[in-house]
mmCIF file of C-alpha atoms in Angstrom:
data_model
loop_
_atom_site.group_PDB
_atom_site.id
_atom_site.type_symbol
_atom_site.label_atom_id
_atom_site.label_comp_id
_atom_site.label_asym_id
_atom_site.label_seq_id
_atom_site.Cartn_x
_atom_site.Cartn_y
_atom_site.Cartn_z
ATOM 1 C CA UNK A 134 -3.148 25.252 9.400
ATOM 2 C CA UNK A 135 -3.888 21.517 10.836
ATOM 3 C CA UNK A 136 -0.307 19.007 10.024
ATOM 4 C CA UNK A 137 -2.742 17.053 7.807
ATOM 5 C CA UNK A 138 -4.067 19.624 5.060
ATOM 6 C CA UNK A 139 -0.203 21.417 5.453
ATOM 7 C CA UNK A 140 1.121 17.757 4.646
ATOM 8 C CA UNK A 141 -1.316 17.172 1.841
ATOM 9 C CA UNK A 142 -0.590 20.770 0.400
ATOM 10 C CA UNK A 143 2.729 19.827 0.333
ATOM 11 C CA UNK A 144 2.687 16.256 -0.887
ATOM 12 C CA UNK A 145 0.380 17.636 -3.955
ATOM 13 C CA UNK A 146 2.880 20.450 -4.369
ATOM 14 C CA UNK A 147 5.845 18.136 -5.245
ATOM 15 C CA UNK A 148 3.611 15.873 -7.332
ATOM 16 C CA UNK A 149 3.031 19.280 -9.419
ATOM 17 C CA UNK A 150 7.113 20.196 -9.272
ATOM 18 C CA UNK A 151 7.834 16.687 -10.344
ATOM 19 C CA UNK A 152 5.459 16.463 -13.481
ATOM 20 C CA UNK A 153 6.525 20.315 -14.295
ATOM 21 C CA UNK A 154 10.186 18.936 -14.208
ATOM 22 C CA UNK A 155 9.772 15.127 -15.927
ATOM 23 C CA UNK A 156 7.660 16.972 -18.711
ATOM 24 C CA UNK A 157 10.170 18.876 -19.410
ATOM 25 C CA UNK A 158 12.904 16.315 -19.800
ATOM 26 C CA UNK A 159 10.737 13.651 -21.571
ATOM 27 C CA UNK A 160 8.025 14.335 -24.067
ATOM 28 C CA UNK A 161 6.370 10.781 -23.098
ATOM 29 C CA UNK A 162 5.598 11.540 -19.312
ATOM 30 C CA UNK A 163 2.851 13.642 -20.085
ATOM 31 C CA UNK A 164 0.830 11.037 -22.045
ATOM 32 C CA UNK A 165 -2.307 9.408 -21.546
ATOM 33 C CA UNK A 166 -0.720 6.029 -20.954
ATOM 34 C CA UNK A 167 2.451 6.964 -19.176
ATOM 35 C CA UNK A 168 -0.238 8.475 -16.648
ATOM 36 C CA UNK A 169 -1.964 5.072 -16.136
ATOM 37 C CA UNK A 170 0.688 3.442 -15.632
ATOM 38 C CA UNK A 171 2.343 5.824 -12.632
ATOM 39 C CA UNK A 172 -1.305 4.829 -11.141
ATOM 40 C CA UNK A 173 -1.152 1.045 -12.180
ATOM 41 C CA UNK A 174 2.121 0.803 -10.950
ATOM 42 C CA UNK A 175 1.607 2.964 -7.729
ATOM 43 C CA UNK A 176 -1.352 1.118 -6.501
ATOM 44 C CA UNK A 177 0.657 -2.354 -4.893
ATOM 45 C CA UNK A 178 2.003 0.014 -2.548
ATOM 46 C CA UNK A 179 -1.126 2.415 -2.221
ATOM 47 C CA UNK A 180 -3.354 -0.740 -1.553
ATOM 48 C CA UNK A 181 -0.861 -2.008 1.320
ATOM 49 C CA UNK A 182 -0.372 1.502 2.787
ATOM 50 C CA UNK A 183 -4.156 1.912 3.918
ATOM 51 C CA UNK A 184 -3.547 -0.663 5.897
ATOM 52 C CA UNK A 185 -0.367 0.383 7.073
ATOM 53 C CA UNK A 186 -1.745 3.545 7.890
ATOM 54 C CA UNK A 187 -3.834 2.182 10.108
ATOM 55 C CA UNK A 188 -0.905 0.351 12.676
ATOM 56 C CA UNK A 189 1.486 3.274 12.145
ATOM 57 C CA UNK A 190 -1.514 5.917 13.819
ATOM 58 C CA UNK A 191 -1.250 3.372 16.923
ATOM 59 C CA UNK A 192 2.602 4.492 17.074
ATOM 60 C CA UNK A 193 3.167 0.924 15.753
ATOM 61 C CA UNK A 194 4.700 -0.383 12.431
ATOM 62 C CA UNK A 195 4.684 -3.117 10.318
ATOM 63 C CA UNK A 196 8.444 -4.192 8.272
ATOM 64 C CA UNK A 197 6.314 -8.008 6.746
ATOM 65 C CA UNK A 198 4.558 -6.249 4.092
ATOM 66 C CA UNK A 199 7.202 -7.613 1.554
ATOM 67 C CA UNK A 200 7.066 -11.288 2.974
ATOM 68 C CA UNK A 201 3.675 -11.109 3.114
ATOM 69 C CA UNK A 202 2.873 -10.271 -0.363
ATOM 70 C CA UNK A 203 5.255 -13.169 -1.396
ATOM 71 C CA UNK A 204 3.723 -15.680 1.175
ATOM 72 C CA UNK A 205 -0.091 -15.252 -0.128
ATOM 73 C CA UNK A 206 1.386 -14.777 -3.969
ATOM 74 C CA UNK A 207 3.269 -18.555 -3.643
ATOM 75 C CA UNK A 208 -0.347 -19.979 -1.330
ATOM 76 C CA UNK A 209 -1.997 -18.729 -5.050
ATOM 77 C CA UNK A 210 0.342 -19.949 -7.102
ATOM 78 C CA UNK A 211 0.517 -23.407 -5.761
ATOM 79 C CA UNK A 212 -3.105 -23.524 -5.690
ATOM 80 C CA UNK A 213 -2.836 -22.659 -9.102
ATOM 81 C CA UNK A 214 -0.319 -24.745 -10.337
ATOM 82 C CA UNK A 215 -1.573 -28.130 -8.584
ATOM 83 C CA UNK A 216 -5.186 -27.694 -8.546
ATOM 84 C CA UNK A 217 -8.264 -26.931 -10.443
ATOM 85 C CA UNK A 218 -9.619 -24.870 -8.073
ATOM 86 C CA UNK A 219 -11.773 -21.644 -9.601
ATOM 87 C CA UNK A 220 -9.489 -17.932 -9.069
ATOM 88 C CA UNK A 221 -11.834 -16.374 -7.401
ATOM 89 C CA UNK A 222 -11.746 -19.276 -4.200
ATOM 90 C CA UNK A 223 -7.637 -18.886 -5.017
ATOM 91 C CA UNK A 224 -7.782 -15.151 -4.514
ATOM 92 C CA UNK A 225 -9.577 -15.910 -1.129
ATOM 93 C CA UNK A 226 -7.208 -18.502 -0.382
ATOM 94 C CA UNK A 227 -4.414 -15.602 -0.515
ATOM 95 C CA UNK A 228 -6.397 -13.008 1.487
ATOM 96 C CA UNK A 229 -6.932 -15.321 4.541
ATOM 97 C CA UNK A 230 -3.229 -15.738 3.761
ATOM 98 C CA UNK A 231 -2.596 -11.877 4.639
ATOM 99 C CA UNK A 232 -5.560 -12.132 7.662
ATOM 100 C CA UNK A 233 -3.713 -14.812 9.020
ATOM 101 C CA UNK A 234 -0.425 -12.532 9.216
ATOM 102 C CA UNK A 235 -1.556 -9.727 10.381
ATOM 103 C CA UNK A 236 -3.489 -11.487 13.104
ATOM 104 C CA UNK A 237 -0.172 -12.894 14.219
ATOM 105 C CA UNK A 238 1.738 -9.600 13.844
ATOM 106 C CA UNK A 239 -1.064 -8.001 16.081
ATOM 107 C CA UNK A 240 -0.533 -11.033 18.786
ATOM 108 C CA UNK A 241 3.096 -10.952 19.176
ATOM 109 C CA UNK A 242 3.199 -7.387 19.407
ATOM 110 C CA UNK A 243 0.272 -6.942 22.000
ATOM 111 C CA UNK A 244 0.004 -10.524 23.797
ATOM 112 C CA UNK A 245 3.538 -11.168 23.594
ATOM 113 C CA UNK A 246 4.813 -7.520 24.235
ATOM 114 C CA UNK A 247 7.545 -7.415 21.786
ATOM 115 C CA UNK A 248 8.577 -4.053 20.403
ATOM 116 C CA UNK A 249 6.576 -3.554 16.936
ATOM 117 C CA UNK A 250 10.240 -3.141 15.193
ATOM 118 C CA UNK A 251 11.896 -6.307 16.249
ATOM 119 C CA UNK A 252 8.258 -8.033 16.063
ATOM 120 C CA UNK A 253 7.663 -7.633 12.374
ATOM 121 C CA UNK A 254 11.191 -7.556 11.409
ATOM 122 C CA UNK A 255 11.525 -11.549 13.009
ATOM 123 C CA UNK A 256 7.956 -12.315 11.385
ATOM 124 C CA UNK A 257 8.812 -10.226 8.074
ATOM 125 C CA UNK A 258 11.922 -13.146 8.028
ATOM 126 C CA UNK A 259 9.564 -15.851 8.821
ATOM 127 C CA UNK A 260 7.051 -15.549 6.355
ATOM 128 C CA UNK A 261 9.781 -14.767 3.640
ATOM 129 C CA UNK A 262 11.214 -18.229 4.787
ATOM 130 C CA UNK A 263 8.052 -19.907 4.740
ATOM 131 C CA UNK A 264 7.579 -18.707 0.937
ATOM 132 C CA UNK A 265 10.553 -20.454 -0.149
ATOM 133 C CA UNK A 266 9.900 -23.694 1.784
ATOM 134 C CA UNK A 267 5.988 -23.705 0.101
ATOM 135 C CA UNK A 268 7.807 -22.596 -3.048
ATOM 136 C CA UNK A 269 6.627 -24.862 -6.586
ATOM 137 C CA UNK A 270 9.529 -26.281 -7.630
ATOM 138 C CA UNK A 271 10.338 -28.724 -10.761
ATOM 139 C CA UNK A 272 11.577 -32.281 -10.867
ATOM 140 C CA UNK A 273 14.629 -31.521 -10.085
ATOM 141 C CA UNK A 274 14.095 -29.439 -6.725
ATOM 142 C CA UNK A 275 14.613 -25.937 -8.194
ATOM 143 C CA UNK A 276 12.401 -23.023 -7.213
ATOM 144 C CA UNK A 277 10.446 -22.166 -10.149
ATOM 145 C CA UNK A 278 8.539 -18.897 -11.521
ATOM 146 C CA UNK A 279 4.936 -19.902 -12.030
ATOM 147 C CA UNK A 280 3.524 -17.976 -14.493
ATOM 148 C CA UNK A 281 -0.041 -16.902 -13.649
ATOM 149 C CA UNK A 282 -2.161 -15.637 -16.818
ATOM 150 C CA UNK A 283 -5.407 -16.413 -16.520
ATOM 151 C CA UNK A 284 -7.823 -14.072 -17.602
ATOM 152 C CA UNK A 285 -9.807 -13.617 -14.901
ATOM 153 C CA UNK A 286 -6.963 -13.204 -12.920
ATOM 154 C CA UNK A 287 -4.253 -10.685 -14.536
ATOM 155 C CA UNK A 288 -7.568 -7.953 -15.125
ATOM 156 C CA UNK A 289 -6.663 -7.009 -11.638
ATOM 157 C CA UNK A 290 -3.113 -5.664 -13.212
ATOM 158 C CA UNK A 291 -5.230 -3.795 -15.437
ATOM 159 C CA UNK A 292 -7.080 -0.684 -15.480
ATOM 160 C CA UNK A 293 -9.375 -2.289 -12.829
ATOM 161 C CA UNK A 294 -6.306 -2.370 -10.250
ATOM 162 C CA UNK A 295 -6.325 1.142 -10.153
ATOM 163 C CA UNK A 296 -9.997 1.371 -10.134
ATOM 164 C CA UNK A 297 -9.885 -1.421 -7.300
ATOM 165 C CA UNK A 298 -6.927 1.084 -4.876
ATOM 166 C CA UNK A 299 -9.824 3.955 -5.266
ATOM 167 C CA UNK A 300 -12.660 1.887 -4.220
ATOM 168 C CA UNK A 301 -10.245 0.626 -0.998
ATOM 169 C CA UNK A 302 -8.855 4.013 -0.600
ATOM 170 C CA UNK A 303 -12.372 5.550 0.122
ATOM 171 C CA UNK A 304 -13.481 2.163 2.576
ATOM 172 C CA UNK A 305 -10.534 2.812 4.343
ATOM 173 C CA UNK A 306 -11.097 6.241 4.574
ATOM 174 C CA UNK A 307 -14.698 5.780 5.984
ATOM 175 C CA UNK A 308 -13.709 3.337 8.376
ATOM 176 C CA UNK A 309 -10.741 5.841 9.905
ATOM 177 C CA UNK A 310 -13.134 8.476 10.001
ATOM 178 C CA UNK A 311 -16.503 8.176 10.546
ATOM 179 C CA UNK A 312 -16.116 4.605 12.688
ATOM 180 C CA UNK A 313 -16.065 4.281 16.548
ATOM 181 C CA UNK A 314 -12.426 2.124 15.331
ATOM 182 C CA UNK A 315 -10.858 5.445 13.495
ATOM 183 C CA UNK A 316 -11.308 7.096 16.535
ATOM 184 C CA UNK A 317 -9.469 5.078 18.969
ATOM 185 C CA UNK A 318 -6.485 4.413 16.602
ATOM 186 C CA UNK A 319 -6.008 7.990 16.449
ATOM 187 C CA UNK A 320 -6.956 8.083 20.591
ATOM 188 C CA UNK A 321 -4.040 5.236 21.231
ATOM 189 C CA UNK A 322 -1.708 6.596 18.764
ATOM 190 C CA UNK A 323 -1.996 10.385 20.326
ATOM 191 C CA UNK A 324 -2.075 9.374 24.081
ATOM 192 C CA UNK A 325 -1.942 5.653 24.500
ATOM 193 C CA UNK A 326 -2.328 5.922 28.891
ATOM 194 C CA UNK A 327 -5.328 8.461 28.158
ATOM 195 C CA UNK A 328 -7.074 6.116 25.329
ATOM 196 C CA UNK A 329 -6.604 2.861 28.050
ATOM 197 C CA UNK A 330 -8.246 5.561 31.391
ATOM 198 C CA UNK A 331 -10.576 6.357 28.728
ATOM 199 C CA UNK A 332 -12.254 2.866 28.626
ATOM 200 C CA UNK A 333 -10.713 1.861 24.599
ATOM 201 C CA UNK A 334 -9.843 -1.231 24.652
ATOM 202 C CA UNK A 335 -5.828 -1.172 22.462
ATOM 203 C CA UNK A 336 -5.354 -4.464 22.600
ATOM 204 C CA UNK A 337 -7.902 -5.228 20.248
ATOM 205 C CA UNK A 338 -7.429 -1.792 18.226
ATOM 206 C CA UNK A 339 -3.980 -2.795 17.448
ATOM 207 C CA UNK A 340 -4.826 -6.228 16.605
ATOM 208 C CA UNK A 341 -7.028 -5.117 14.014
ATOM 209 C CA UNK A 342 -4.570 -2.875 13.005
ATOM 210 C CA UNK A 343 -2.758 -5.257 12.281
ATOM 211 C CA UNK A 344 -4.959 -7.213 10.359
ATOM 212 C CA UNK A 345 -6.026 -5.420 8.209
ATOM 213 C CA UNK A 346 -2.733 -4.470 6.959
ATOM 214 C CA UNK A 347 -2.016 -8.119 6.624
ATOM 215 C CA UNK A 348 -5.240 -7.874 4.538
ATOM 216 C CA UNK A 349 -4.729 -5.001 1.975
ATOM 217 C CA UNK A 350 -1.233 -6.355 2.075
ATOM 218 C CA UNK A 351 -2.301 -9.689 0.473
ATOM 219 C CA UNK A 352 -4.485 -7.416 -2.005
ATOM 220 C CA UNK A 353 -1.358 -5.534 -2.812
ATOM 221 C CA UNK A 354 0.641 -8.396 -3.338
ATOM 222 C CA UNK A 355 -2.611 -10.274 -5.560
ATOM 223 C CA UNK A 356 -2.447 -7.041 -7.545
ATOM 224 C CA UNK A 357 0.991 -7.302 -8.343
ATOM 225 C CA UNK A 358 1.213 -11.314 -9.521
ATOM 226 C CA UNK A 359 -1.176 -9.680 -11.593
ATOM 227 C CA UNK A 360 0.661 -7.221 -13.219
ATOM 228 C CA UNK A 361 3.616 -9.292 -13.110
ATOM 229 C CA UNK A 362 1.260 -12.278 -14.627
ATOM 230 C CA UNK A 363 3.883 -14.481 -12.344
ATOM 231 C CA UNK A 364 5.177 -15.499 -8.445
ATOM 232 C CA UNK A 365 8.334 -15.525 -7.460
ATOM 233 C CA UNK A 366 9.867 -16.629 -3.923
ATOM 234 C CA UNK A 367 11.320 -13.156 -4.220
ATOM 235 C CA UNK A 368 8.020 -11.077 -4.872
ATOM 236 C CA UNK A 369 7.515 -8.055 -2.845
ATOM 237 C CA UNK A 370 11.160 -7.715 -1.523
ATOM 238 C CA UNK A 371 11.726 -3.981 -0.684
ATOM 239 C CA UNK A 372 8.414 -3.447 -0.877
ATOM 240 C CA UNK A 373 8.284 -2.800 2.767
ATOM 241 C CA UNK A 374 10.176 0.243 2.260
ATOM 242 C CA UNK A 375 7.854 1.907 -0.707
ATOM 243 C CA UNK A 376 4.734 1.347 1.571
ATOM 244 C CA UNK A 377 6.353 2.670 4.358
ATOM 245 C CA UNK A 378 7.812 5.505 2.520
ATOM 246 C CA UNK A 379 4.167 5.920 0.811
ATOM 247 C CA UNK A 380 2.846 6.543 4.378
ATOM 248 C CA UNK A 381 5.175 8.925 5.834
ATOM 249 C CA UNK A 382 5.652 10.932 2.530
ATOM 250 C CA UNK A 383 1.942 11.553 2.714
ATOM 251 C CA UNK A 384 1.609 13.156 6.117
ATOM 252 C CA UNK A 385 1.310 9.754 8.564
ATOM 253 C CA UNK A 386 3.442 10.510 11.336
ATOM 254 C CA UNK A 387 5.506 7.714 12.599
ATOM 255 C CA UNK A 388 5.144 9.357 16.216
ATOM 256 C CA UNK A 389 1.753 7.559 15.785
ATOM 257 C CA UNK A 390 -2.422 9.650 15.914
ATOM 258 C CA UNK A 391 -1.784 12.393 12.546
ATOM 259 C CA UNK A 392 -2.347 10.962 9.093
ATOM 260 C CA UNK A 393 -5.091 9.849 6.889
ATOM 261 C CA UNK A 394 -5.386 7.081 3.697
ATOM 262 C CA UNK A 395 -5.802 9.933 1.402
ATOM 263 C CA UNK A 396 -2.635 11.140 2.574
ATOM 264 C CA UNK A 397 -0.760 7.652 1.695
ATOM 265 C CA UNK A 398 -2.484 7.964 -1.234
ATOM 266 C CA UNK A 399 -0.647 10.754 -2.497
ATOM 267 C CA UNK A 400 2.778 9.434 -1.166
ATOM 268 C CA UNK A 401 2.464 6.283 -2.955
ATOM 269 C CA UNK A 402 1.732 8.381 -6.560
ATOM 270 C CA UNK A 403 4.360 10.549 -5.620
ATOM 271 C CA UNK A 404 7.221 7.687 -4.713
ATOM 272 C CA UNK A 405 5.694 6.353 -8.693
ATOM 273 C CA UNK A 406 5.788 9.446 -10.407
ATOM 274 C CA UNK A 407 9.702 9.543 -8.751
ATOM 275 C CA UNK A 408 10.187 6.198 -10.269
ATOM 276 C CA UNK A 409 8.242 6.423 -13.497
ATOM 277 C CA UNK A 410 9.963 9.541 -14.615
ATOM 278 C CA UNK A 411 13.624 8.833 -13.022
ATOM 279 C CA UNK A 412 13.566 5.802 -16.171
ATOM 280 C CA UNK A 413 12.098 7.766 -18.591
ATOM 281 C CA UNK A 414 15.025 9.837 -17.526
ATOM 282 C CA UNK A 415 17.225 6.830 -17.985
ATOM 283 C CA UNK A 416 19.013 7.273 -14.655
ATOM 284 C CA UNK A 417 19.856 4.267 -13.501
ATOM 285 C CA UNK A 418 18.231 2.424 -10.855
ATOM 286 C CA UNK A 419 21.139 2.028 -8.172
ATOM 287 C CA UNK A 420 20.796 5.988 -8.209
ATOM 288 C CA UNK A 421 17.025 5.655 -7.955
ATOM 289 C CA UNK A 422 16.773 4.699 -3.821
ATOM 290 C CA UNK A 423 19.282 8.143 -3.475
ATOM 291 C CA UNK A 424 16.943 10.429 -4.733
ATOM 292 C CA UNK A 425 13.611 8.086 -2.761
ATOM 293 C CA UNK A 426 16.064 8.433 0.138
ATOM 294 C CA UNK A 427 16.622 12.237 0.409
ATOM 295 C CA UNK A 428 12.447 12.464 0.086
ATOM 296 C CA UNK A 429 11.648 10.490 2.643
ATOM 297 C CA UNK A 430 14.561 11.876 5.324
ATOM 298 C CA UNK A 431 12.911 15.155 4.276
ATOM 299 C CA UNK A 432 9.071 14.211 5.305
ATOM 300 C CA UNK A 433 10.732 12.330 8.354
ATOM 301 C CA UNK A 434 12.925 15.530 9.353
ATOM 302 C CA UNK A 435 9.131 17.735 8.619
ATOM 303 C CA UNK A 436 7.276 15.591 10.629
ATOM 304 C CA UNK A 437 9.836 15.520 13.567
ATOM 305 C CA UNK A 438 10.117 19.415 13.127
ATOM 306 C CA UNK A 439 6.147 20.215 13.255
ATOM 307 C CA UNK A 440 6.209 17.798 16.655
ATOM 308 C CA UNK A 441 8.413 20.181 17.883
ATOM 309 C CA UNK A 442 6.404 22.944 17.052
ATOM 310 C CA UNK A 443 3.173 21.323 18.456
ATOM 311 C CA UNK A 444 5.392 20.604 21.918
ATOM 312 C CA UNK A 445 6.348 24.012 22.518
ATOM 313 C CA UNK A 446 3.141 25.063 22.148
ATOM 314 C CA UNK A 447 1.727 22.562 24.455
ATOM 315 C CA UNK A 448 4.595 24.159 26.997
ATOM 316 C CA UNK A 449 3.440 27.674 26.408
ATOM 317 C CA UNK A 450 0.049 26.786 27.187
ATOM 318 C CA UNK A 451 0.950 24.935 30.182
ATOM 319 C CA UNK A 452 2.789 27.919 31.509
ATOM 320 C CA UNK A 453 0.357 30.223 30.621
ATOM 321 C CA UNK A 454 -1.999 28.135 32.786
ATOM 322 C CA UNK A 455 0.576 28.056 35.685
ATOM 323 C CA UNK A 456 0.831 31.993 36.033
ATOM 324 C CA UNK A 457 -3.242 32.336 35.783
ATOM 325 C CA UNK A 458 -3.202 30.265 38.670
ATOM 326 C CA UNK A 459 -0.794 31.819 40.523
ATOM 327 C CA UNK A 460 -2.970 35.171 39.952
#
């Protein structure tokens, strides 16, 4: 069975065990509106993981996701605050915001030839510094909360967030496989010296790796403001982790060339249905990172063990071929 459909299977298997389990211990899990909300509440992460997905199948990552979401949330809110400009041109404003990001993610990484850890952990402190400098502040110099509740702005927290993460999750589905650019992430993430002899060009595959998880991680962060109705200087922190988490969880190997959106799709319902149910369990939330924790060393400590697997056979075969020739 391909790592992909066994990771799937699996991922959709513990989604089942955990709804068996929180149904059990709370008669208001299994509702109609409890439902929405695991989606509603899953999607910030979902809608930054496609993108995600896309720079960890070049063997890359991304740790800015949080600061990001904060950085185009306060460009929004000031515009929002201090101007009359119309949402929908403020909404842009904040996607460039996450374009912008990602672009330079994808240039110190490739250009500048920085590890992708130490990259986006110095830009992840950056932009999360930047946020607070561009924060709106009142008379007396004090960062403020600007509350953002618009109309036509907090229906993206709605119902129509969730509808918005399916719509993205299929695009970015499409575009990873049935593009000419889903192909040769998966080519550099599998064998980045064969993708390079093979004529792909990385440097620009990773940049737009990376941009376009700056992108859906504005989007993510838009959604959320949304939900929250507000921006903080503090929005998004530890988000990094869920979307991360939301990747590997759903089958995108951190070695870099297995995984697919669908796949982070299911981690990111699975890391809310965890959440969702551990309150309605009225655990508290210090213990809630222990239990995300011992998940995600689990899919980490999977996906290490079927690399193994896929090595050895890769060493049988090469042996095999060694003694034919030798015959």
């Amino acid at each position: 069975m391909k790592q992909n459909t066994l990771r799937k299977l699996i991922s959709l298997g513990m989604i089942a065990v955990l709804a068996i389990f929180f149904t059990l211990k709370s008669p208001y899990f299994l509702t109609a509106s409890n439902l929405s909300a695991i989606v509603r509440d899953s999607a910030v992460a979902g809608i930054a993981g496609i993108g995600l997905t896309y720079v960890i199948l070049t063997a890359g990552i991304d740790l800015s996701t949080g600061s990001v979401m904060a950085l185009a949330g306060m460009v929004m809110a000031n515009i929002y605050t201090y101007t009359l400009i119309p949402i929908p041109v403020m909404i842009l404003a904040g996607l460039a915001v996450g374009l912008v990001c990602g672009a330079i993610n994808g240039f110190v990484v490739t250009k500048l030839k920085l590890p992708e850890f130490i990259a986006t952990l110095a830009t992840m402190g950056i932009y999360r510094s930047l946020t607070y400098v561009i924060a709106v502040r009142d008379s007396a110099g004090s960062i403020q909360s600007v509350q953002m509740r618009a109309s036509s702005f907090t229906v993206l927290g709605s119902g129509v967030g969730g509808l918005y993460w399916v719509v993205l999750a299929l695009v970015g589905q499409f575009l990873l496989k049935k593009t000419r650019f889903g192909t040769n992430l998966y080519a550099v993430g599998s064998n980045f010296k064969a993708a390079q002899l093979s004529g792909i060009n990385d440097t620009a595959v990773t940049i737009l790796a990376y941009v376009l998880s700056g992108l859906t991680t504005a989007m993510g962060g838009i959604v959320l403001a949304s939900m929250t109705q507000q921006c903080m200087a503090s929005t998004g922190s530890g988000y990094e982790n869920y979307v991360i988490m939301s990747a590997v969880i759903g089958g995108v190997s951190l070695l870099g060339g297995v995984g697919t959106v669908p796949g982070c799709v299911f981690g990111a319902i699975l890391i809310g249905l965890l959440n969702n149910g551990l309150n309605l369990m009225s655990v508290p939330s210090t213990e809630h990172d222990l239990v995300k924790g011992i998940v995600i060393i689990a899919a980490v400590a999977f996906d290490a063990l079927q690399h193994q697997d896929k090595a050895r056979s890769w060493l049988r075969q090469f042996r095999f071929l060694q003694k034919k020739e030798v015959t």
